[in-house]
Short mmCIF file of C-alpha atoms in Angstrom, two decimals:
data_model
loop_
_atom_site.label_atom_id
_atom_site.label_comp_id
_atom_site.label_asym_id
_atom_site.label_seq_id
_atom_site.Cartn_x
_atom_site.Cartn_y
_atom_site.Cartn_z
CA ASN A 1 16.77 -7.71 -11.04
CA ALA A 2 13.62 -8.88 -9.18
CA GLY A 3 13.34 -6.22 -7.33
CA VAL A 4 11.29 -6.91 -4.23
CA THR A 5 10.24 -10.46 -3.21
CA GLN A 6 7.73 -11.97 -0.45
CA THR A 7 6.98 -15.44 0.01
CA PRO A 8 4.43 -17.43 0.63
CA LYS A 9 2.12 -15.40 -2.00
CA PHE A 10 -1.40 -17.21 0.37
CA GLN A 11 -1.34 -18.77 3.28
CA VAL A 12 -4.39 -19.92 5.72
CA LEU A 13 -3.68 -20.48 9.34
CA LYS A 14 -5.27 -21.66 12.48
CA THR A 15 -5.82 -19.81 15.53
CA GLY A 16 -3.06 -19.81 17.61
CA GLN A 17 -0.21 -21.24 14.66
CA SER A 18 2.76 -18.88 13.94
CA MET A 19 4.24 -18.85 10.65
CA THR A 20 7.17 -16.51 8.89
CA LEU A 21 6.96 -14.01 6.00
CA GLN A 22 9.84 -13.44 4.32
CA CYS A 23 10.94 -10.93 1.99
CA ALA A 24 14.08 -10.00 0.32
CA GLN A 25 15.22 -7.17 -1.70
CA ASP A 26 18.06 -7.41 -4.55
CA MET A 27 18.51 -3.29 -5.15
CA ASN A 28 20.79 -2.56 -2.56
CA HIS A 29 18.33 -0.86 -0.12
CA ASN A 30 19.21 0.33 2.79
CA SER A 31 16.03 0.15 4.45
CA MET A 32 12.61 -2.47 4.80
CA TYR A 33 9.50 -2.36 5.55
CA TRP A 34 6.43 -4.03 6.65
CA TYR A 35 2.95 -3.20 5.86
CA ARG A 36 -0.47 -4.51 6.34
CA GLN A 37 -3.59 -3.59 4.30
CA ASP A 38 -7.41 -4.04 5.31
CA PRO A 39 -10.17 -2.81 3.49
CA GLY A 40 -11.01 1.19 4.68
CA MET A 41 -8.11 1.00 6.07
CA GLY A 42 -5.00 2.05 3.66
CA LEU A 43 -1.79 0.88 4.61
CA ARG A 44 -0.32 0.52 8.09
CA LEU A 45 3.06 0.32 9.17
CA ILE A 46 3.67 -2.87 11.08
CA TYR A 47 7.61 -2.71 11.87
CA TYR A 48 10.33 -1.13 9.65
CA SER A 49 14.11 -1.60 9.69
CA ALA A 50 16.19 2.03 8.67
CA SER A 51 19.26 0.16 7.95
CA GLU A 52 20.64 -3.52 8.58
CA GLY A 53 20.73 -4.31 12.36
CA THR A 54 18.25 -2.09 13.42
CA THR A 55 14.23 -2.50 13.80
CA ASP A 56 12.00 -0.10 14.96
CA LYS A 57 8.34 -0.52 15.65
CA GLY A 58 5.90 0.81 13.24
CA GLU A 59 1.62 1.81 13.56
CA VAL A 60 0.51 -1.57 14.77
CA PRO A 61 3.52 -3.97 15.83
CA ASN A 62 1.16 -5.75 18.49
CA GLY A 63 1.26 -9.53 17.90
CA TYR A 64 4.22 -9.65 15.14
CA ASN A 65 8.29 -9.37 15.28
CA VAL A 66 10.42 -8.57 12.95
CA SER A 67 14.32 -9.84 11.77
CA ARG A 68 16.29 -8.13 9.33
CA LEU A 69 18.72 -10.98 8.45
CA ASN A 70 21.27 -8.95 6.47
CA LYS A 71 21.13 -6.17 4.25
CA ARG A 72 18.80 -8.00 1.77
CA GLU A 73 16.00 -9.89 3.97
CA PHE A 74 13.89 -8.69 6.59
CA SER A 75 11.43 -11.26 8.17
CA LEU A 76 7.50 -10.96 9.84
CA ARG A 77 6.98 -13.34 12.39
CA LEU A 78 3.18 -13.50 13.28
CA GLU A 79 3.70 -16.05 16.87
CA SER A 80 0.29 -16.69 17.52
CA ALA A 81 -2.04 -15.97 14.82
CA ALA A 82 -5.55 -14.18 15.72
CA PRO A 83 -8.16 -13.87 13.14
CA SER A 84 -7.65 -10.06 13.29
CA GLN A 85 -4.33 -10.77 11.42
CA THR A 86 -6.56 -11.51 8.43
CA SER A 87 -5.15 -8.92 5.76
CA VAL A 88 -2.85 -8.57 3.04
CA TYR A 89 0.86 -8.42 3.64
CA PHE A 90 3.35 -6.11 1.88
CA CYS A 91 6.82 -5.52 2.16
CA ALA A 92 8.75 -2.55 0.72
CA SER A 93 12.30 -0.73 0.41
CA SER A 94 13.57 2.00 -0.02
CA THR A 95 17.23 3.46 -0.93
CA ALA A 96 17.15 5.71 1.85
CA SER A 97 17.40 5.32 5.20
CA GLY A 98 14.43 6.10 6.90
CA LEU A 99 10.85 6.39 6.70
CA GLY A 100 10.03 9.65 4.33
CA TYR A 101 11.89 7.85 1.10
CA GLU A 102 9.85 6.34 -2.25
CA GLN A 103 9.24 3.19 -1.55
CA TYR A 104 9.22 0.17 -3.80
CA PHE A 105 7.14 -2.76 -3.06
CA GLY A 106 6.45 -6.63 -2.98
CA PRO A 107 3.68 -8.72 -4.49
CA GLY A 108 2.23 -9.27 -1.19
CA THR A 109 0.89 -12.36 1.22
CA ARG A 110 -2.62 -12.65 1.34
CA LEU A 111 -2.85 -14.46 5.02
CA THR A 112 -6.70 -15.69 6.21
CA VAL A 113 -6.23 -16.40 9.91
CA THR A 114 -9.45 -18.93 10.66
CA GLN B 1 -8.60 14.37 11.28
CA LYS B 2 -7.20 11.95 9.31
CA GLU B 3 -3.47 12.93 8.60
CA VAL B 4 -3.40 12.16 4.62
CA GLU B 5 -7.29 12.09 3.16
CA GLN B 6 -8.66 11.32 -0.28
CA ASN B 7 -12.13 10.94 -1.48
CA SER B 8 -12.75 6.94 -2.28
CA GLY B 9 -14.70 7.49 -5.00
CA PRO B 10 -15.04 5.62 -7.56
CA LEU B 11 -14.07 8.52 -9.72
CA SER B 12 -15.58 7.83 -13.29
CA VAL B 13 -13.65 9.33 -16.39
CA PRO B 14 -14.46 8.99 -20.22
CA GLU B 15 -11.50 7.49 -22.55
CA GLY B 16 -9.70 10.16 -23.24
CA ALA B 17 -10.47 12.62 -20.22
CA ILE B 18 -8.25 14.14 -18.01
CA ALA B 19 -8.61 12.32 -14.54
CA SER B 20 -8.25 15.02 -11.57
CA LEU B 21 -7.18 13.38 -8.02
CA ASN B 22 -6.96 15.14 -5.24
CA CYS B 23 -5.02 14.57 -1.73
CA THR B 24 -5.41 16.72 1.26
CA TYR B 25 -2.54 16.27 4.44
CA SER B 26 -2.32 17.64 7.66
CA ASP B 27 0.95 18.13 8.55
CA ARG B 28 2.26 21.16 7.36
CA GLY B 29 6.15 20.12 8.12
CA SER B 30 5.67 17.15 5.05
CA GLN B 31 8.55 17.76 2.66
CA SER B 32 7.60 14.82 0.18
CA PHE B 33 4.63 13.59 -1.72
CA PHE B 34 4.05 10.26 -3.80
CA TRP B 35 1.23 8.71 -5.45
CA TYR B 36 1.18 5.42 -6.01
CA ARG B 37 -0.96 2.99 -8.77
CA GLN B 38 -2.68 0.09 -7.30
CA TYR B 39 -4.45 -2.45 -9.57
CA SER B 40 -6.90 -4.63 -7.56
CA GLY B 41 -5.13 -7.40 -6.01
CA LYS B 42 -1.97 -6.13 -6.95
CA SER B 43 0.90 -4.52 -5.10
CA PRO B 44 1.10 -0.77 -5.01
CA GLU B 45 3.32 0.67 -7.44
CA LEU B 46 5.01 4.06 -7.55
CA ILE B 47 4.09 7.02 -10.18
CA MET B 48 4.76 10.16 -9.53
CA PHE B 49 7.13 11.94 -6.57
CA ILE B 50 6.87 15.62 -5.71
CA TYR B 51 8.99 17.26 -3.55
CA SER B 52 8.61 20.90 -4.41
CA ASN B 53 5.66 23.37 -5.04
CA GLY B 54 4.51 23.82 -8.58
CA ASP B 55 3.58 21.02 -11.28
CA LYS B 56 6.19 18.24 -12.50
CA GLU B 57 4.47 16.43 -15.64
CA ASP B 58 5.93 12.93 -16.92
CA GLY B 59 4.16 11.54 -19.84
CA ARG B 60 0.81 11.90 -19.29
CA PHE B 61 0.73 12.19 -15.46
CA THR B 62 1.08 15.24 -13.79
CA ALA B 63 1.54 15.81 -10.19
CA GLN B 64 0.66 19.33 -8.43
CA LEU B 65 1.54 20.48 -4.91
CA ASN B 66 0.34 23.21 -2.81
CA LYS B 67 2.10 23.37 0.54
CA ALA B 68 0.14 26.66 1.77
CA SER B 69 -3.28 24.87 0.75
CA GLN B 70 -1.69 21.39 1.73
CA TYR B 71 -3.17 19.46 -1.08
CA VAL B 72 -1.30 17.54 -3.75
CA SER B 73 -3.01 16.33 -6.60
CA LEU B 74 -2.51 13.83 -9.90
CA LEU B 75 -3.82 14.72 -13.20
CA ILE B 76 -3.97 11.78 -15.40
CA ARG B 77 -4.36 13.40 -19.18
CA ASP B 78 -5.88 10.85 -22.11
CA SER B 79 -7.29 8.42 -19.50
CA GLN B 80 -7.46 4.96 -21.02
CA PRO B 81 -9.37 1.79 -19.73
CA SER B 82 -5.88 0.46 -18.41
CA ASP B 83 -5.42 3.54 -15.93
CA SER B 84 -8.49 2.01 -14.10
CA ALA B 85 -7.07 1.10 -10.44
CA THR B 86 -6.85 2.72 -6.65
CA TYR B 87 -4.26 5.60 -6.40
CA LEU B 88 -2.73 6.46 -3.37
CA CYS B 89 -1.37 9.21 -1.95
CA ALA B 90 1.34 9.16 0.66
CA VAL B 91 3.18 11.92 2.44
CA ASN B 92 6.54 12.21 3.93
CA THR B 93 5.86 13.61 7.29
CA ASP B 94 8.59 11.84 10.13
CA LYS B 95 6.74 8.67 8.33
CA LEU B 96 5.20 8.03 5.13
CA ILE B 97 1.43 7.91 5.89
CA PHE B 98 -0.63 6.54 3.43
CA GLY B 99 -4.16 7.58 2.09
CA THR B 100 -6.19 4.69 1.42
CA GLY B 101 -6.91 6.17 -2.07
CA THR B 102 -9.26 7.12 -4.77
CA ARG B 103 -11.05 4.31 -7.23
CA LEU B 104 -10.98 5.74 -10.73
CA GLN B 105 -12.99 3.79 -13.46
CA VAL B 106 -12.44 4.87 -16.97
CA PHE B 107 -14.80 3.79 -19.56
CA PRO B 108 -14.83 3.31 -23.17
#
């Protein structure tokens, strides 16, 4: 099992450009999450999907959109990137639906917006 | 008050010693508690979870939960240099809230 995979691993964007971060899990988990991690801020939830077909906002959703394509895949889109979105992005999944269960993380995407 | 608080460290311990990492939380309704380890430049890795008051042991790791005092701790026995990492505490309220982590350094 690959667990949770993310692409790309690194990305540099110019302000105003758009991009989609891809995430897939092969653990048959119901729930999937997108976080960003910034120095001194910890992990902050951007969006989550409790089950296939549903998505909900987290703590910091502004400037992002998500799509739960199927049970395996959950993508995060930046429509018009801003320097404030420079961060490390982690996708995670958990077996139980909802927000309060142990989550397993992908390797992360390091995004720089110039 | 932050919902989940951890001392940022670094906590420095010699090889072979016990490392004690602490976490306090604000929501008395929290039901489940998790410890993640994150090596520099890597993703968080789940190492322990605990739901009930008391101790839970897994190898060299022991998680301790005291709901009355609203703290959860992680003990690492026989610390090794390979344990050097940032340890994140996460607490389930109606969502999973992460602390900012404690950096642990184990020196030979």
